[in-house]
Coordinates of C-alpha atoms and ligand atoms in Angstrom, one line a residue:
Chain L
M20 CA -19.1 5.7 15.1
S21 CA -17.1 3.4 17.3
T22 CA -16.7 6.0 20.0
A23 CA -20.5 6.4 20.0
I24 CA -21.0 2.8 20.6
T25 CA -18.4 2.3 23.2
A26 CA -19.2 5.5 25.0
P27 CA -21.8 3.9 27.4
K28 CA -19.3 1.4 28.5
Q29 CA -17.2 4.0 30.1
S30 CA -20.1 5.1 32.2
K31 CA -17.9 4.7 35.4
E32 CA -16.9 8.2 34.6
P33 CA -19.3 11.0 35.9
G34 CA -20.8 10.6 32.4
A35 CA -20.2 14.1 31.4
K36 CA -17.6 13.2 28.9
P37 CA -19.4 10.4 26.9
R38 CA -22.7 12.4 27.1
R39 CA -21.0 15.4 25.7
K40 CA -19.3 13.4 22.9
K41 CA -22.4 11.5 21.8
P42 CA -24.8 14.2 20.8
S43 CA -22.0 16.2 19.1
K44 CA -21.4 13.2 16.9
V45 CA -25.1 12.7 16.1
A46 CA -25.4 16.4 15.5
A47 CA -22.5 16.5 13.1
G48 CA -23.9 13.4 11.3
S49 CA -27.4 14.9 10.8
L50 CA -25.9 18.3 10.0
S51 CA -23.8 17.0 7.1
A52 CA -27.0 15.5 5.6
M53 CA -29.0 18.6 6.4
Y54 CA -27.0 20.9 3.9
P55 CA -28.0 19.1 0.7
V56 CA -31.5 18.5 1.9
A57 CA -31.9 22.2 2.7
F58 CA -30.5 23.0 -0.7
M59 CA -33.0 20.7 -2.4
V60 CA -35.9 22.2 -0.4
I61 CA -34.9 25.7 -1.5
V62 CA -34.6 24.6 -5.2
F63 CA -38.0 23.0 -5.0
A64 CA -39.4 26.2 -3.3
V65 CA -38.1 28.4 -6.0
W66 CA -39.2 26.0 -8.7
W67 CA -42.7 25.8 -7.1
G68 CA -42.8 29.6 -6.6
V69 CA -41.8 30.4 -10.2
T70 CA -44.4 28.0 -11.7
S71 CA -47.3 28.9 -9.4
A72 CA -46.7 32.6 -9.9
G73 CA -47.2 31.9 -13.6
I74 CA -43.8 33.4 -14.5
A75 CA -43.0 30.5 -16.9
P76 CA -45.7 28.7 -18.9
A77 CA -46.0 24.9 -18.3
Y78 CA -44.5 23.8 -21.6
I79 CA -41.3 25.7 -20.7
L80 CA -41.2 25.0 -17.0
P81 CA -43.6 22.4 -15.6
S82 CA -44.5 22.7 -11.9
P83 CA -43.4 20.1 -9.3
A84 CA -46.9 18.9 -9.1
D85 CA -47.2 18.5 -12.9
T86 CA -43.8 16.6 -12.9
W87 CA -44.9 14.4 -10.0
A88 CA -48.2 13.7 -11.8
A89 CA -46.3 12.7 -14.9
M90 CA -44.2 10.3 -12.9
T91 CA -47.1 8.6 -11.0
D92 CA -49.6 8.6 -14.0
N93 CA -46.9 6.9 -16.2
A94 CA -45.3 4.8 -13.5
A95 CA -45.4 1.6 -15.4
Y96 CA -44.3 3.2 -18.6
L97 CA -41.4 5.0 -16.9
A98 CA -40.4 1.8 -14.9
Q99 CA -40.2 -0.2 -18.1
H100 CA -37.9 2.3 -19.7
T101 CA -35.9 2.9 -16.7
W102 CA -35.3 -0.8 -16.5
V103 CA -33.9 -0.9 -20.0
T104 CA -31.5 2.0 -19.3
T105 CA -30.5 0.5 -16.0
W106 CA -29.5 -2.8 -17.7
E107 CA -27.6 -1.0 -20.4
T108 CA -25.8 1.0 -17.8
L109 CA -25.0 -1.9 -15.5
I110 CA -23.8 -4.3 -18.3
G111 CA -21.7 -1.4 -19.8
F112 CA -20.2 -0.6 -16.5
A113 CA -19.4 -4.1 -15.8
I114 CA -17.7 -4.5 -19.1
A115 CA -15.8 -1.3 -18.7
I116 CA -14.6 -2.6 -15.1
V117 CA -13.3 -5.9 -16.4
V118 CA -11.7 -4.5 -19.6
G119 CA -10.4 -1.4 -17.9
I120 CA -8.7 -3.2 -15.1
A121 CA -7.3 -5.8 -17.5
V122 CA -5.9 -3.1 -19.7
A123 CA -4.5 -1.2 -16.7
V124 CA -2.7 -4.3 -15.4
A125 CA -1.4 -5.1 -18.9
M126 CA 0.0 -1.6 -19.3
V127 CA 1.6 -1.6 -15.8
Y128 CA 3.2 -4.9 -16.3
N129 CA 4.4 -4.6 -19.9
K130 CA 6.1 -1.6 -21.5
T131 CA 5.1 -2.6 -25.0
M132 CA 1.4 -2.9 -24.1
E133 CA 1.6 0.5 -22.6
R134 CA 3.2 2.1 -25.8
T135 CA 0.7 0.3 -28.0
F136 CA -2.5 0.9 -26.1
Y137 CA -2.0 4.3 -24.5
P138 CA -2.4 6.3 -27.8
I139 CA -5.4 4.2 -28.8
I140 CA -7.1 4.7 -25.5
L141 CA -6.5 8.4 -25.5
F142 CA -7.7 8.7 -29.1
A143 CA -10.9 6.7 -28.1
Q144 CA -11.4 9.1 -25.2
V145 CA -11.0 12.3 -27.2
V146 CA -13.5 11.3 -30.0
P147 CA -16.9 12.6 -28.9
K148 CA -19.0 9.6 -28.2
I149 CA -22.3 11.3 -29.5
A150 CA -20.4 11.5 -32.9
I151 CA -19.6 7.9 -33.2
A152 CA -22.8 6.6 -31.6
P153 CA -24.6 6.5 -35.0
L154 CA -21.8 4.3 -36.4
F155 CA -22.5 1.8 -33.6
I156 CA -26.2 1.8 -34.6
V157 CA -25.1 1.0 -38.2
W158 CA -22.9 -1.8 -37.0
L159 CA -25.0 -3.2 -34.1
G160 CA -28.6 -2.3 -34.9
F161 CA -31.3 -0.8 -32.6
G162 CA -31.0 -3.2 -29.8
P163 CA -29.3 -2.5 -26.5
Q164 CA -25.7 -3.4 -27.9
P165 CA -24.8 0.0 -29.3
K166 CA -26.0 1.7 -26.0
I167 CA -23.9 -0.7 -24.0
L168 CA -20.9 0.0 -26.2
V169 CA -21.3 3.8 -25.7
A170 CA -21.6 3.2 -21.9
V171 CA -18.5 1.1 -21.9
L172 CA -16.5 3.6 -23.9
M173 CA -17.6 6.4 -21.6
A174 CA -16.8 4.5 -18.3
F175 CA -13.6 2.8 -19.6
F176 CA -11.2 5.8 -19.5
P177 CA -11.4 6.8 -15.8
I178 CA -11.1 3.3 -14.9
V179 CA -8.0 2.7 -16.8
I180 CA -6.3 5.9 -15.7
A181 CA -7.2 5.2 -12.0
G182 CA -6.1 1.6 -12.4
I183 CA -2.7 2.5 -13.8
S184 CA -1.9 5.2 -11.2
G185 CA -3.3 2.9 -8.5
L186 CA -1.2 -0.1 -9.4
R187 CA 1.9 2.2 -9.6
A188 CA 1.2 3.6 -6.2
V189 CA 2.4 0.4 -4.4
D190 CA 5.3 0.9 -1.9
P191 CA 8.5 -0.1 -3.6
E192 CA 9.8 -1.6 -0.5
A193 CA 6.8 -3.7 -0.2
L194 CA 7.7 -5.1 -3.6
E195 CA 11.3 -5.7 -2.7
L196 CA 10.1 -7.5 0.3
T197 CA 8.0 -9.8 -1.8
S198 CA 10.9 -10.6 -4.0
I199 CA 12.9 -11.8 -1.0
M200 CA 9.8 -13.8 0.0
G201 CA 10.1 -15.5 -3.4
S202 CA 6.5 -14.8 -4.1
S203 CA 4.9 -15.7 -7.4
R204 CA 3.8 -12.8 -9.6
W205 CA 0.2 -13.8 -9.0
K206 CA 0.4 -13.7 -5.3
V207 CA 2.3 -10.4 -5.4
F208 CA -0.7 -9.1 -7.5
T209 CA -3.5 -10.4 -5.4
K210 CA -1.9 -9.8 -2.0
V211 CA 0.1 -6.6 -2.5
R212 CA -0.4 -4.8 -5.9
F213 CA -4.1 -5.0 -6.3
P214 CA -5.1 -4.0 -2.6
A215 CA -2.7 -1.1 -2.8
A216 CA -4.5 0.1 -6.0
L217 CA -8.0 -0.1 -4.6
P218 CA -8.2 3.4 -3.2
E219 CA -7.5 5.0 -6.5
L220 CA -9.3 2.5 -8.4
L221 CA -12.5 2.9 -6.6
G222 CA -12.2 6.7 -7.0
G223 CA -12.1 6.0 -10.8
L224 CA -15.1 3.7 -10.5
K225 CA -17.2 6.3 -9.0
V226 CA -16.5 8.7 -11.8
A227 CA -17.0 5.9 -14.3
A228 CA -20.4 4.9 -12.8
T229 CA -22.0 8.3 -13.6
L230 CA -20.5 8.3 -17.0
A231 CA -21.9 4.9 -17.8
V232 CA -25.4 6.3 -17.2
T233 CA -24.7 9.1 -19.6
G234 CA -23.3 6.8 -22.1
A235 CA -26.4 4.6 -22.2
V236 CA -28.6 7.6 -22.5
V237 CA -26.4 9.1 -25.3
G238 CA -26.7 5.7 -27.1
E239 CA -30.4 5.9 -26.8
F240 CA -30.6 9.4 -28.2
V241 CA -29.1 8.3 -31.4
G242 CA -31.5 5.5 -32.2
A243 CA -33.7 3.5 -29.8
N244 CA -37.3 2.4 -29.1
A245 CA -36.8 1.9 -25.4
G246 CA -34.9 3.5 -22.5
L247 CA -34.9 6.9 -20.8
G248 CA -33.2 8.6 -23.7
Y249 CA -36.1 7.4 -25.8
V250 CA -38.6 8.7 -23.4
I251 CA -36.8 12.1 -23.4
L252 CA -36.8 12.2 -27.1
Q253 CA -40.6 11.4 -27.3
A254 CA -41.5 13.8 -24.6
N255 CA -39.5 16.4 -26.4
G256 CA -41.3 15.8 -29.6
N257 CA -44.7 16.0 -27.9
I258 CA -43.6 19.1 -26.0
D259 CA -44.5 17.2 -22.9
T260 CA -42.1 19.0 -20.6
A261 CA -43.4 17.4 -17.5
M262 CA -42.6 14.0 -18.7
L263 CA -39.2 15.2 -19.9
F264 CA -38.4 16.4 -16.3
A265 CA -39.7 13.2 -14.9
A266 CA -37.2 11.3 -17.1
L267 CA -34.4 13.6 -16.2
I268 CA -35.0 13.2 -12.5
I269 CA -35.0 9.5 -12.7
M270 CA -31.8 9.5 -14.7
S271 CA -30.0 11.6 -12.2
L272 CA -31.3 9.5 -9.4
M273 CA -29.9 6.5 -11.2
G274 CA -26.5 8.0 -11.4
V275 CA -26.6 9.2 -7.8
L276 CA -27.8 5.8 -6.5
L277 CA -24.9 4.0 -8.4
F278 CA -22.4 6.5 -7.0
M279 CA -23.8 5.9 -3.5
I280 CA -23.6 2.1 -3.8
L281 CA -19.9 2.5 -4.9
D282 CA -19.4 4.8 -1.9
V283 CA -20.6 2.1 0.5
V284 CA -18.5 -0.5 -1.4
E285 CA -15.5 1.8 -0.9
R286 CA -16.1 2.2 2.8
L287 CA -16.4 -1.5 3.3
S288 CA -13.4 -2.5 1.2
I289 CA -10.8 0.0 2.2
P290 CA -11.6 1.0 5.8
W291 CA -7.9 1.2 6.3
H292 CA -7.4 4.1 3.9
A293 CA -6.7 7.6 5.1
S294 CA -9.8 9.1 3.2
H295 CA -12.0 7.0 5.6
R296 CA -10.0 7.3 8.7
N297 CA -10.2 11.1 8.8
K298 CA -13.9 11.3 8.0
D299 CA -15.3 10.8 11.5
A300 CA -12.3 12.2 13.4
Chain O
M8 CA 38.3 -13.7 12.6
S9 CA 37.8 -13.6 16.1
V10 CA 34.5 -15.2 16.5
T11 CA 34.3 -16.1 20.1
V12 CA 32.5 -19.3 19.8
E13 CA 34.4 -22.1 21.6
E14 CA 31.8 -25.0 21.4
R15 CA 30.8 -24.6 17.9
E16 CA 33.5 -24.2 15.3
P17 CA 32.0 -24.4 11.9
A18 CA 34.1 -25.7 9.0
T19 CA 33.0 -22.8 6.9
M20 CA 35.0 -20.4 8.9
T21 CA 38.2 -21.0 7.2
D22 CA 36.8 -22.1 3.8
T23 CA 34.3 -19.8 2.1
A24 CA 32.6 -17.1 4.0
L25 CA 28.8 -17.2 4.3
V26 CA 28.4 -13.9 2.6
D27 CA 31.5 -12.7 0.6
V28 CA 31.4 -9.2 -0.8
E29 CA 34.3 -8.9 -3.2
N30 CA 35.5 -5.7 -4.6
V31 CA 32.0 -4.3 -5.0
G32 CA 31.2 -1.0 -6.5
I33 CA 27.7 0.2 -6.9
T34 CA 26.8 3.2 -9.1
F35 CA 23.3 4.6 -9.4
Q36 CA 22.3 6.1 -12.7
T37 CA 19.6 8.8 -12.1
R38 CA 18.0 11.0 -14.8
K39 CA 20.2 13.9 -13.8
N40 CA 23.4 12.3 -12.7
T41 CA 25.4 9.3 -11.6
V42 CA 25.9 8.5 -7.9
E43 CA 28.7 6.3 -6.9
A44 CA 27.3 4.7 -3.7
L45 CA 30.0 2.2 -3.1
R46 CA 33.5 1.6 -4.3
E47 CA 35.9 -1.4 -3.8
V48 CA 34.1 -2.7 -0.8
D49 CA 35.4 -6.1 0.5
L50 CA 33.6 -7.8 3.4
K51 CA 33.3 -11.3 4.6
V52 CA 30.6 -12.5 6.9
N53 CA 31.0 -15.9 8.5
Q54 CA 28.4 -18.2 9.7
G55 CA 27.2 -17.1 13.2
D56 CA 28.7 -13.7 12.9
F57 CA 27.0 -10.5 14.0
V58 CA 28.3 -7.7 11.9
A59 CA 27.3 -4.2 12.6
L60 CA 27.6 -1.5 9.8
V61 CA 28.1 2.0 11.0
G62 CA 28.8 5.2 9.1
P63 CA 27.6 8.7 8.3
S64 CA 24.3 9.1 6.5
G65 CA 24.4 8.4 2.8
C66 CA 27.7 6.4 2.9
G67 CA 26.0 3.4 1.3
K68 CA 25.1 1.2 4.3
S69 CA 21.5 0.5 3.0
T70 CA 23.0 -0.1 -0.5
L71 CA 25.5 -2.6 0.8
L72 CA 22.8 -4.5 2.8
R73 CA 20.5 -4.5 -0.2
S74 CA 23.3 -6.1 -2.4
M75 CA 23.7 -8.8 0.2
A76 CA 20.0 -9.7 -0.2
G77 CA 20.4 -9.6 -3.9
I78 CA 17.8 -6.8 -4.3
I79 CA 20.5 -4.6 -5.9
Q80 CA 23.1 -6.1 -8.2
P81 CA 26.6 -4.6 -7.9
T82 CA 27.9 -2.6 -10.8
T83 CA 31.4 -4.1 -10.4
G84 CA 32.6 -7.0 -8.3
T85 CA 30.5 -9.9 -6.9
V86 CA 28.5 -10.8 -3.8
S87 CA 28.5 -14.4 -3.1
L88 CA 26.5 -16.6 -0.6
R89 CA 28.1 -19.8 0.4
G90 CA 30.7 -19.4 -2.5
E91 CA 27.9 -18.9 -5.0
E92 CA 27.3 -15.6 -6.8
I93 CA 24.1 -13.9 -5.9
E94 CA 22.1 -13.2 -9.2
G95 CA 18.8 -12.2 -7.9
P96 CA 16.8 -11.6 -4.7
R97 CA 17.8 -14.1 -2.0
Q98 CA 14.9 -16.0 -0.4
D99 CA 16.9 -17.5 2.5
V100 CA 17.3 -14.2 4.2
G101 CA 15.2 -12.1 6.5
F102 CA 15.2 -8.4 5.8
V103 CA 14.1 -5.6 7.9
F104 CA 13.9 -2.2 5.9
Q105 CA 14.7 1.2 7.3
R106 CA 11.0 1.9 7.1
P107 CA 8.5 -0.8 8.5
A108 CA 7.0 -1.2 4.9
L109 CA 3.8 -2.8 6.4
L110 CA 0.7 -3.3 4.3
P111 CA -1.7 -0.7 5.5
W112 CA -4.8 -2.9 4.9
R113 CA -3.4 -5.9 7.0
D114 CA -3.5 -6.1 10.8
V115 CA -0.2 -6.8 12.6
Q116 CA -0.7 -10.6 12.6
R117 CA -1.7 -10.7 8.9
N118 CA 1.2 -8.5 8.0
I119 CA 3.6 -11.1 9.7
M120 CA 1.7 -14.0 8.2
L121 CA 2.4 -12.5 4.7
Q122 CA 5.7 -14.1 4.8
A123 CA 4.1 -17.5 5.4
E124 CA 1.5 -16.9 2.7
M125 CA 4.1 -15.9 0.1
R126 CA 6.5 -18.8 1.0
G127 CA 3.6 -21.3 1.3
M128 CA 4.6 -22.3 4.8
D129 CA 2.5 -24.6 6.9
K130 CA -0.2 -22.4 8.2
N131 CA -0.6 -23.7 11.8
Q132 CA 3.2 -23.8 12.4
A133 CA 3.6 -20.3 11.1
K134 CA 0.7 -19.0 13.3
A135 CA 2.4 -20.6 16.4
R136 CA 5.7 -19.1 15.4
C137 CA 4.0 -15.8 14.9
E138 CA 2.5 -15.9 18.4
E139 CA 6.0 -16.6 19.8
L140 CA 7.5 -13.5 18.0
L141 CA 4.6 -11.3 19.0
E142 CA 5.3 -12.3 22.6
L143 CA 9.0 -11.6 22.2
T144 CA 8.5 -8.2 20.9
S145 CA 5.5 -7.4 23.3
L146 CA 3.1 -7.0 20.5
T147 CA 0.6 -9.7 21.5
G148 CA -2.0 -7.2 22.5
F149 CA -1.8 -5.4 19.2
K150 CA -1.9 -8.4 16.7
K151 CA -5.4 -7.1 15.4
S152 CA -4.3 -3.6 15.1
L153 CA -3.9 -1.9 11.7
P154 CA -0.4 -0.4 11.2
H155 CA -1.7 3.2 11.3
E156 CA -3.0 2.5 14.8
L157 CA 0.5 1.7 16.0
S158 CA 3.5 3.9 17.0
G159 CA 6.5 3.9 14.7
G160 CA 8.5 1.7 17.0
M161 CA 5.6 -0.9 17.2
Q162 CA 5.5 -1.0 13.4
Q163 CA 9.2 -1.5 13.2
R164 CA 8.8 -4.4 15.7
A165 CA 6.1 -6.0 13.6
A166 CA 8.4 -5.7 10.7
L167 CA 11.0 -7.6 12.6
C168 CA 8.5 -10.3 13.4
R169 CA 7.8 -10.7 9.8
A170 CA 11.4 -11.0 8.9
L171 CA 11.9 -13.7 11.4
L172 CA 8.8 -15.8 10.8
H173 CA 10.5 -18.2 8.4
S174 CA 13.6 -18.6 10.7
P175 CA 16.1 -17.3 8.2
E176 CA 19.7 -18.3 8.6
I177 CA 20.7 -14.7 7.7
L178 CA 19.0 -11.6 9.1
L179 CA 19.7 -8.4 7.4
M180 CA 18.5 -5.3 9.3
D181 CA 18.6 -1.7 8.2
E182 CA 18.4 0.6 11.3
P183 CA 15.4 -1.4 12.7
F184 CA 15.5 0.4 16.1
G185 CA 16.2 3.9 14.8
A186 CA 12.6 5.1 15.6
L187 CA 12.4 3.6 19.0
D188 CA 12.7 5.2 22.5
A189 CA 15.9 4.4 24.5
L190 CA 14.2 1.9 26.8
T191 CA 12.4 -0.1 24.1
R192 CA 15.6 -0.1 22.1
E193 CA 17.6 -1.5 25.0
H194 CA 15.1 -4.2 25.6
L195 CA 14.9 -5.2 22.0
N196 CA 18.7 -5.2 21.8
S197 CA 18.8 -7.6 24.7
E198 CA 16.1 -9.7 23.0
L199 CA 18.0 -9.7 19.7
Q200 CA 21.2 -10.6 21.5
K201 CA 19.5 -13.7 23.1
L202 CA 17.9 -14.6 19.9
W203 CA 21.1 -14.6 18.0
N204 CA 22.9 -16.3 20.8
S205 CA 20.4 -19.1 21.1
T206 CA 20.3 -19.7 17.3
N207 CA 22.8 -20.3 14.6
M208 CA 21.7 -17.1 12.9
T209 CA 24.0 -14.8 11.1
V210 CA 23.1 -11.1 11.5
V211 CA 24.2 -8.0 9.6
L212 CA 22.8 -4.9 11.3
V213 CA 23.0 -1.2 10.0
T214 CA 22.9 1.1 12.9
H215 CA 23.7 4.8 13.8
S216 CA 24.2 4.0 17.4
V217 CA 27.8 3.0 18.2
A218 CA 26.8 1.6 21.6
E219 CA 24.2 -0.6 20.0
A220 CA 26.8 -1.8 17.4
V221 CA 29.4 -2.7 19.9
Y222 CA 27.0 -4.3 22.4
L223 CA 25.5 -6.7 19.8
A224 CA 28.3 -7.3 17.2
T225 CA 31.1 -9.6 17.0
R226 CA 32.5 -7.3 14.3
V227 CA 31.9 -3.6 13.7
V228 CA 32.5 -2.3 10.2
V229 CA 33.0 1.4 9.9
M230 CA 32.2 3.0 6.6
G231 CA 33.0 6.4 5.1
S232 CA 31.4 8.3 2.3
R233 CA 32.0 9.9 -1.0
P234 CA 32.1 7.3 -2.4
G235 CA 30.9 4.7 0.3
H236 CA 33.9 2.5 1.4
I237 CA 35.0 0.5 4.4
I238 CA 37.4 2.4 6.6
E239 CA 38.1 -0.2 9.2
E240 CA 36.7 -3.3 10.9
F241 CA 36.8 -3.9 14.7
D242 CA 36.7 -7.3 16.2
V243 CA 34.7 -7.2 19.4
D244 CA 36.4 -9.5 21.8
L245 CA 33.4 -10.1 24.2
P246 CA 31.6 -13.4 25.0
R247 CA 28.8 -14.4 22.7
E248 CA 26.4 -14.2 25.6
R249 CA 26.2 -10.6 26.8
D250 CA 24.5 -9.0 29.6
Y251 CA 23.7 -5.3 28.9
E252 CA 24.9 -3.8 32.1
A253 CA 28.1 -5.9 32.3
T254 CA 28.9 -5.3 28.7
M255 CA 28.6 -1.5 29.1
A256 CA 31.1 -1.6 31.9
D257 CA 33.6 -3.9 30.1
P258 CA 36.8 -2.3 29.0
E259 CA 36.7 -4.1 25.7
F260 CA 33.3 -2.4 25.0
H261 CA 35.0 1.0 25.6
R262 CA 38.0 0.2 23.6
V263 CA 36.0 -0.7 20.4
A264 CA 33.5 2.1 21.0
H265 CA 36.3 4.6 21.3
G266 CA 38.0 3.4 18.2
V267 CA 34.8 3.6 16.2
R268 CA 33.9 7.0 17.4
E269 CA 37.3 8.3 16.6
L270 CA 37.0 7.2 13.0
L271 CA 33.5 8.7 12.7
G272 CA 34.6 12.0 14.2
G273 CA 33.0 14.0 16.8
A274 CA 29.4 13.8 15.4
H275 CA 28.7 10.4 17.2
G276 CA 30.4 11.3 20.4
N277 CA 27.4 11.2 22.7
H278 CA 25.9 7.9 21.7
Ligands
ATP230 N1 17.8 3.9 -5.8 C1 18.7 4.8 -5.8 N2 18.8 5.6 -6.9 C2 19.8 6.6 -6.9 N3 20.6 6.8 -5.9 C3 20.6 6.1 -4.8 C4 19.6 5.0 -4.7 N4 19.7 4.4 -3.5 C5 20.7 5.1 -2.9 N5 21.2 6.1 -3.7 C6 22.3 7.0 -3.3 O1 23.5 6.1 -2.9 C7 24.0 6.7 -1.8 C8 24.0 5.9 -0.6 O2 22.7 5.6 -0.1 P1 22.3 4.6 1.1 O3 20.8 4.7 1.2 O4 22.9 3.3 0.8 O5 23.0 5.4 2.3 P2 22.9 4.9 3.8 O6 24.2 4.8 4.3 O7 21.9 3.9 4.0 O8 22.3 6.4 4.4 P3 21.4 6.5 5.8 O9 22.2 6.3 6.9 O10 20.9 8.0 5.7 O11 20.1 5.5 5.5 C9 23.3 8.1 -1.5 O12 24.1 9.1 -2.0 C10 22.0 7.9 -2.2 O13 21.6 9.2 -2.6
MG231 MG1 20.1 3.6 5.0

């Protein structure tokens, strides 16, 4: 990117070099976006072809047009429920971030904490969330709380794991250096340890974000009167496959969007990291 | 000790040494085996000394230097600073590691300023000092560069600036110029010589270059391995202020360099 911007400044040269460089960069950029777009076009074409040829009846596979119609006709209804799931996801994700990082820090700084928490965390991760979700409904009712809790549980694990290995990834000599500088533990954490952990932590957050969406919907499956999980159950009951598809697509877009937001956050917060340096080389 | 300072004769010279390494042994316990890195090491460093540690790879030079900073505690024996036993990391030293150990997310200036932030130094004073040091090490044009945008030698110079920011009385350096080209190395050696000569700083330098050791040091300590120990110490009878060319031609330079090389064996013959 930076070379593309600075290229015109070097126009003292015959111009061949910058001119050659610039289009190749642009082409490479649009090309990388072209692959998924092309893939989606093909998927839609096959989808459209299969349904319009009458191979599959509409209650098994609705056509793209039917799905689009289900979306636009019920825009208000879908927006309302999307909003509910979005909130559950975001609140669950936020709680998972705070608790996940706190637990990771506690476990890295304290051996006893590690020995105590690690088995519990692993146990909580291994238990299928869909199996304990009904219990949460019994405990917390039909409101958003049990959904948020499932989202937290799903998102928590990758954050803790990434946090722990990130905090351990710090250069030992950088730590020795801070001991000579007489730094307080807080300063060492904020200025050295935490920034060093960011690359791994952000990787964990990306995984966790998509899991938070899944968690919220799983929570809704078990007992809800709002949210995309509820919409899917309703549509399923009515054999309204078009609506079901519409809800699924919205759900996927939500996960992708959250992932992309975190990708931008990653680019902005750790531009120094090798994973970004090599990207446009 | 033949510290060739005529004008300034500190009282500490005859009393307690600034750094006193007494009968130090350091053994590392790893999962598989134990490594005896140092055995029965005795070394006194006086105020204003410039001590160079030379020896084959793995003979415990880094370990000895680390113990002087209190980063490593000796298994046996004691390391004292001004007569006081060192019990933890010392904050009154400057340390340059064998690797630059810069924080990859901070530019050169902010890496150097880490020292000031951690110590809570006055920000404006530290900034001014930082500029001086950048100038001294010819890094001024790169103060906004990230470490990965610099050459290894430039990174090491930035690490040197960071170690000097708080004007430490004792500067401990672990092969700081090992990764530099000969010319830059010569230049930085001269700068270090001037810096040491113009301040009251005490320096302990680990190096693989016999020429560098003899040119800079008032005392060259030769170490041997398995386990690490001190073979011999050479006092360098040269003036405190040293010109590079003139020193290289001085018979005293050749006497010491020859003696050191003899002990180290043929391996270091062409340095
Ligand atoms: N943290 C450690 N754990 C275990 N063994 C260690 C550790 N640090 C050093 N050693 C061992 O102690 C010995 C001395 O190491 P040291 O790094 O002090 O050598 P050195 O003289 O600095 O070598 P070089 O010139 O290659 O830097 C080596 O055998 C090394 O393997
Ligand atoms: Mg070493």
